[in-house]
Structures are given as C-alpha cells and as structure tokens.
XYZ file of C-alpha atoms in Angstrom:
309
model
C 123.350 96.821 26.860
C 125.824 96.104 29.241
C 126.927 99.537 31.566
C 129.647 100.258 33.897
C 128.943 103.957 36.113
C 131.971 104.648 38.219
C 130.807 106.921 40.466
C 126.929 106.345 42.022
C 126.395 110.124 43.195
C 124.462 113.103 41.574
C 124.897 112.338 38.205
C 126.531 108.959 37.989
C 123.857 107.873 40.157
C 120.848 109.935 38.111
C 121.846 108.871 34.783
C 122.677 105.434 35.688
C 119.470 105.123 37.382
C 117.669 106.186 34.560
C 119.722 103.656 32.226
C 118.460 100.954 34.673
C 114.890 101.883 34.895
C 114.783 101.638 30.801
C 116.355 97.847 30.798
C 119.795 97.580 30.644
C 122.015 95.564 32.637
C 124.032 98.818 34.874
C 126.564 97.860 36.935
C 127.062 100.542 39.948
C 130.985 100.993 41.400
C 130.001 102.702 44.757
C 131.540 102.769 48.263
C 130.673 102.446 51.809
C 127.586 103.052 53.351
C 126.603 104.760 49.856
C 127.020 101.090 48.258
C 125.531 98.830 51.050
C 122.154 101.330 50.761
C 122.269 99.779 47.123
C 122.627 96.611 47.875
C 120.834 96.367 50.812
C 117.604 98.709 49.364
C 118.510 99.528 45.690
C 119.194 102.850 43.985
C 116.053 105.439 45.111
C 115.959 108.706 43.193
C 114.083 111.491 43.946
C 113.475 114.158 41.251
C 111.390 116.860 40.317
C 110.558 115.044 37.241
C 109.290 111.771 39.163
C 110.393 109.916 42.208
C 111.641 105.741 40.693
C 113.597 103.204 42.691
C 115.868 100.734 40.529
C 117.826 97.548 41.583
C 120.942 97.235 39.948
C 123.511 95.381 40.362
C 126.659 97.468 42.864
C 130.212 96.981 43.523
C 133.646 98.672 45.030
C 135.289 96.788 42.844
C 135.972 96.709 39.158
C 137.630 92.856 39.308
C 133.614 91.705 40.019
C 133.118 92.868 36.557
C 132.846 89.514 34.458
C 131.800 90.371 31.050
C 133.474 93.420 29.115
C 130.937 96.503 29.046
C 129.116 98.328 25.610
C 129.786 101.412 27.794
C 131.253 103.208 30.775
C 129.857 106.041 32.283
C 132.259 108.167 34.255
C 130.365 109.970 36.987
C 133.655 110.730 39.423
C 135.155 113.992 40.383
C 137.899 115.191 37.039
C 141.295 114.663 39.203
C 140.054 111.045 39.264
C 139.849 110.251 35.956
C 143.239 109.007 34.805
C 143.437 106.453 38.598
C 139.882 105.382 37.384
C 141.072 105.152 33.862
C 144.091 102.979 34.871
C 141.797 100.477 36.531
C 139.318 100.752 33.299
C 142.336 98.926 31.580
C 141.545 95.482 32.788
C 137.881 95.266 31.645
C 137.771 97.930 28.143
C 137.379 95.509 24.977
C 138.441 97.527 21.738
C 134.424 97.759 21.217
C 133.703 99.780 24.673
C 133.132 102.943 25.047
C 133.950 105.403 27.390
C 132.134 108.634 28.291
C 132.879 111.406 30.513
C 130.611 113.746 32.098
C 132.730 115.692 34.893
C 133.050 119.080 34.661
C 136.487 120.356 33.373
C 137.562 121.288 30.390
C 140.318 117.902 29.742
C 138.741 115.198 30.878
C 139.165 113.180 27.160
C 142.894 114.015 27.105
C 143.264 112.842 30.638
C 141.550 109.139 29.146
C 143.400 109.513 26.031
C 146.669 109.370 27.948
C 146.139 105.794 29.275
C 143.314 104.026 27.049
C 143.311 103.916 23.268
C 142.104 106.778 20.971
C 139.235 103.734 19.516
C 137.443 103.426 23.643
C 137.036 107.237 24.319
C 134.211 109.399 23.661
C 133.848 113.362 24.765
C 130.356 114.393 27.068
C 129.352 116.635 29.585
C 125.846 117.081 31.477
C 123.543 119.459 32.766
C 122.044 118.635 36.668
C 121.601 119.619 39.464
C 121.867 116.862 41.979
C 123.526 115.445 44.806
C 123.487 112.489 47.227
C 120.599 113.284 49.973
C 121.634 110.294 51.666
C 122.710 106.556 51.836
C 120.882 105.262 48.838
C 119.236 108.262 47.827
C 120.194 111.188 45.039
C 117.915 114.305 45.064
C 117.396 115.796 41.868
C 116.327 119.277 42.409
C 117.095 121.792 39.433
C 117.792 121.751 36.010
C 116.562 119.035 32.946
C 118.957 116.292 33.239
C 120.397 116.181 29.968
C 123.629 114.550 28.415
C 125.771 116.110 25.043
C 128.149 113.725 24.204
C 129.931 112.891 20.222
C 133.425 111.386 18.931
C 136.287 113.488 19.847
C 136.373 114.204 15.601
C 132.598 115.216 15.594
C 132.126 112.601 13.424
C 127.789 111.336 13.319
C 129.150 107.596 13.637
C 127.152 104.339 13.674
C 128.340 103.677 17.576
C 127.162 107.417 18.336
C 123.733 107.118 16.926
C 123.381 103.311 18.964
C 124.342 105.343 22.164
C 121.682 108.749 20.751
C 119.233 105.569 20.621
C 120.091 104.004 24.199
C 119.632 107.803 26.096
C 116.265 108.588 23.800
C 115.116 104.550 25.084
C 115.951 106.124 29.083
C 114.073 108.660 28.735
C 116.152 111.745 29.774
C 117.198 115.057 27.514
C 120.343 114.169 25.154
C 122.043 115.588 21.861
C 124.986 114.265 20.026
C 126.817 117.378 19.658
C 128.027 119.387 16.349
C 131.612 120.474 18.340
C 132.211 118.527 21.334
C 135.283 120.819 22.634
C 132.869 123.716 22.311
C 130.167 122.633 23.937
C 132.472 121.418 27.177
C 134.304 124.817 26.919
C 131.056 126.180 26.950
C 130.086 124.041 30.329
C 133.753 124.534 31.816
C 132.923 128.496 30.899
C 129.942 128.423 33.519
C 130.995 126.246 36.563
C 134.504 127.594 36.338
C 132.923 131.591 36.234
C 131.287 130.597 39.570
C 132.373 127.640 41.610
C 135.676 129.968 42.653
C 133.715 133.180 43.881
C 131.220 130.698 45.368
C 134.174 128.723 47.169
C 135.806 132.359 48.227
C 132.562 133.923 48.956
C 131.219 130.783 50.974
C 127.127 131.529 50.657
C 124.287 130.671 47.916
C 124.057 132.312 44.690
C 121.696 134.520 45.629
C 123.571 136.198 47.709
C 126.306 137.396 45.325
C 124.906 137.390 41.738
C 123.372 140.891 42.191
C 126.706 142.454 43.921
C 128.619 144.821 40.979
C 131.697 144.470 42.285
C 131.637 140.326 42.533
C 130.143 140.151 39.108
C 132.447 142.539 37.952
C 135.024 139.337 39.417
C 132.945 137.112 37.749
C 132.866 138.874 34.510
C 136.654 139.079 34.915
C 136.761 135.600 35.070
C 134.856 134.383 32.291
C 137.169 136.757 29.993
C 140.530 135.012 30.932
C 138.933 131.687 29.917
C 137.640 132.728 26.682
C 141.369 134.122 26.166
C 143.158 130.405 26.874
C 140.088 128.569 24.832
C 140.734 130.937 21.468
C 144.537 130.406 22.235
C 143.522 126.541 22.189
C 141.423 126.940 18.959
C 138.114 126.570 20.710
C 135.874 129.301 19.089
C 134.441 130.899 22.675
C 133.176 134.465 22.283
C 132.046 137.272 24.166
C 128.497 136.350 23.415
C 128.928 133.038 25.080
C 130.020 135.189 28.188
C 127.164 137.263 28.217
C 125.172 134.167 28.388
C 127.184 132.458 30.820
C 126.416 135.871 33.141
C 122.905 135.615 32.600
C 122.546 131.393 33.399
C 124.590 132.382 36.588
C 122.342 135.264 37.409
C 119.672 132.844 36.689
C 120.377 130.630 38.585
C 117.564 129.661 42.014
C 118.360 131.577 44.762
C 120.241 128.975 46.912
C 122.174 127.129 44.344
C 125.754 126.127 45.150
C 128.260 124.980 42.848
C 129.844 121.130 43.557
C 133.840 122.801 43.763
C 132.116 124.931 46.323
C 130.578 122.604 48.338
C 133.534 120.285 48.532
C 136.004 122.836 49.381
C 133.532 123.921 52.473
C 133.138 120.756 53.969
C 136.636 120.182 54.012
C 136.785 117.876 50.829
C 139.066 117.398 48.021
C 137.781 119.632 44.921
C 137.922 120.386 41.707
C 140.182 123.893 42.096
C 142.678 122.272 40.198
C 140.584 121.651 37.270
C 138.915 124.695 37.074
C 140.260 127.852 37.839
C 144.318 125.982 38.196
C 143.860 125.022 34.801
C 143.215 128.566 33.563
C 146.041 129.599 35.362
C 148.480 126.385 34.345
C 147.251 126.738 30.481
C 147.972 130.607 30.880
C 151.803 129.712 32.256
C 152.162 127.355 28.729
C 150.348 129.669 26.465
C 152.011 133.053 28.152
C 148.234 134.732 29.001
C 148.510 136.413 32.018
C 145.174 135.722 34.138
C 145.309 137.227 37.248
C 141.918 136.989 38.307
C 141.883 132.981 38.347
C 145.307 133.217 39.880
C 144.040 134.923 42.909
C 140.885 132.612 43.240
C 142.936 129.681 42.987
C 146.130 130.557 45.184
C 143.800 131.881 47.719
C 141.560 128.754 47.735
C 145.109 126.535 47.302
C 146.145 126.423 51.027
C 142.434 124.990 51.963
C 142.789 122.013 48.971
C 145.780 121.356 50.189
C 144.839 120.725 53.659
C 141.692 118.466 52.694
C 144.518 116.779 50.525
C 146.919 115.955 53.455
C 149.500 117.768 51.343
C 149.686 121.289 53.667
C-alpha cells in the first residue's frame, strides 16, 4: 500500500515505522536535521517492545509525492491540521484515506472543512514517545495502539482493508464501535492533565498524590464531560473515575506533550485542549471556570512562543 505520514515524530514516526518494517511503500514528510537523519541513516526506533531501523523513503515536501496515496497518516500537532489539510488537496484521489491521530477532540471536523466527507476517517492513539534525537524516536511507555472507524461507525469494506494493514504491522489496533466516544474518551485524559502539568511544570509524580491538585484535576474532567453530553457524546462519571485512576497510574516521571511544548518555549496544543472546553462552553452557555483559569493563565506563554504577545 502506498502511505503518506505527515509528521515523522513520536507517533507519526512509530507508526509509520512500523508500517514500513511490514512492507509498504511509506513516504515520510519530515524537516531539517530530523529529515536529513532519514535520509542520510534511515528511520531508527527504539522501543521497549524491540529496537528496528527502516529505510523509507523522506521528504519536506508534499509536491515530491508522484503517485496518489491508499492512505495518509496525520502524525502533526491538532492546530496544524487544516494548513496540512490544505496542502493534502493536491495529492487526495476520491479513493484515499485520511486518518488522524492527534490528540483533541475535532480533529475530523477540522479535515472535513477543507477535504471531502468520502477521504476522511476518525482515529486516535495510545503512546508514549518522542523524538530522542535526529533520526531516532524513543518509545518508552504504553502499547502502541491505534482506534480508528468511519465518522458513521459504519464496519466498511475500506475499514476492514486498513484493520488488515495495522494487524499485517504488527502493532495493537481496533476499529472502534463509537469513534466520537472513544476520542472524547482520549481528549478526557490528556486534556485532565496536560494543563496542571503545563501550570505545575514537574513530572506526574509529583502532583498526582496532592488533594488539592487532584481535586483541580477532578474539577477538570467534570467540565468536559458537561460540553461532551451537551455535544451528544455519552461521557459519564465512570469514565472520569477512570480517567483519575490512568492519570494516577501513570510512571512516575511522565509528562504530557502540551506540557512539554509549552516549557520549552514551543507552540502547544492549549488551544485544543483546555481553549476548546472553554470556547465550546461560550457556544453551548456552560460555564467552566476551571479550564478557563488553566488556559488564560497558560495563554500569555502560547502567545509568546507564537510571536503573537
């Protein structure tokens, strides 16, 4: 099969890797000394499942792309999905397929705004990963796996071909019974925890056990579950109590990726996590006051790694 990943780091570059490694023909869009590594030395991952170096082929450019792909893989941060979809346009036939795997809770509507209803699928993974250096992602924590479907939950013939191509790769995958669910579920998690890591600047471990910060957390996780029922996605309490526990769970010096970013000066994905709750609560009229604070307080910093303070 013919694949596209836009985006070469933790789980662009994982996945992609692994899609390599099983035989089909992956096409890398990277960028500087990330990409010439690639070239220059192929794609070397390291993970606690096996260490494999593949050889693919690796561009910054979609216009090298001479033959229309079976499937993208979208592997960039969520506020640059509709620029990456844009450039998408030139190279989508009506038979490719596009899947998403950012966190966020939109990242379909965002493709659905510029590329037809026919290319788009919905996904979301589980990893823990990151980009050790040039040429190298580390896979440290968590089975890699990938839930993906139609955006109608429908078990189609193109769905099962891509359950086929993952199960061929050899990595953890599931075409899911509610697609919206199970990314509200995801958003529910990273969103609980990548503000009070980004406010709280430390590991994990250092704040899961404090009452009054999971009390925050807790807080949190309720105003989400508030917008999704308001959106018609069935979250519940329970699902709470188990994104508390995952978090609490979670190895002692774990960081979330929003976190990361917004320490080492980066653009993040505040907007897309906690500004969403607190955008969705302005349209829906929820008051959440808890991701307002997280997010105005982190705002000033985003907006400095942005250029825009």
């Amino acid at each position: 099969m013919n694949i596209v990943v836009i985006g070469a780091g933790g789980v662009g570059g994982y996945f992609g890797a692994k899609l390599a490694k099983s035989g089909n023909n992956v096409t890398f869009i990277a960028r500087g000394k990330h990409l010439k590594a690639i070239q220059k030395n192929g794609l070397q991952i390291k993970s606690i499942y096996g260490d494999f170096t593949v050889f693919p082929n690796a561009t910054d450019s979609l216009k090298e792309i001479t033959i229309k792909p079976d499937l993208v893989v979208l592997g960039v941060k969520s506020w640059q999905i509709i620029e990456v979809a844009q450039q998408l346009k030139s190279i989508v036939s009506k038979n490719t397929l596009v899947l998403p795997l950012q966190n966020g809770a939109d990242n379909a509507d965002k493709l659905l705004t510029v590329l037809n209803t026919e290319n788009v699928l919905a996904g979301l993974c589980r990893i823990v990963s990151k980009i050790e250096a040039p040429g190298i992602i580390n896979h440290f924590a968590f089975e890699p796996e990938i839930i993906f479907g139609e955006l109608n939950n429908e078990k189609s013939s193109r769905i099962k071909t891509i359950k086929k191509l993952f199960d061929a790769a050899d990595f953890k995958n599931k075409i899911s019974e509610n697609i919206q669910l199970d990314i509200w579920k995801k958003f529910l998690f990273i969103t609980t925890y990548s503000g009070i890591g980004a406010l709280t600047r430390t590991v994990v471990g250092l704040f899961k056990k404090d009452s009054f910060i999971q009390n925050v957390m807790l807080k949190t996780a309720n105003e989400i579950v508030q917008i999704a029922q308001k959106k018609g996605i069935s979250l519940t309490q329970e699902d709470v109590s188990k994104t508390m526990s995952v978090i609490n769970a979670l190895d002692y010096n774990t960081t979330a990726s929003m976190q990361r970013d917004i320490m080492e000066g980066k653009p993040s994905e505040l907007e897309n996590f906690n500004g969403y709750i607190v955008k969705q609560g302005e349209i829906l009229d929820i008051k959440t006051p808890i991701n307002s604070f997280i997010y105005h307080t982190l705002l000033p910093q985003e907006k400095m790694a942005r250029n825009l303070s």
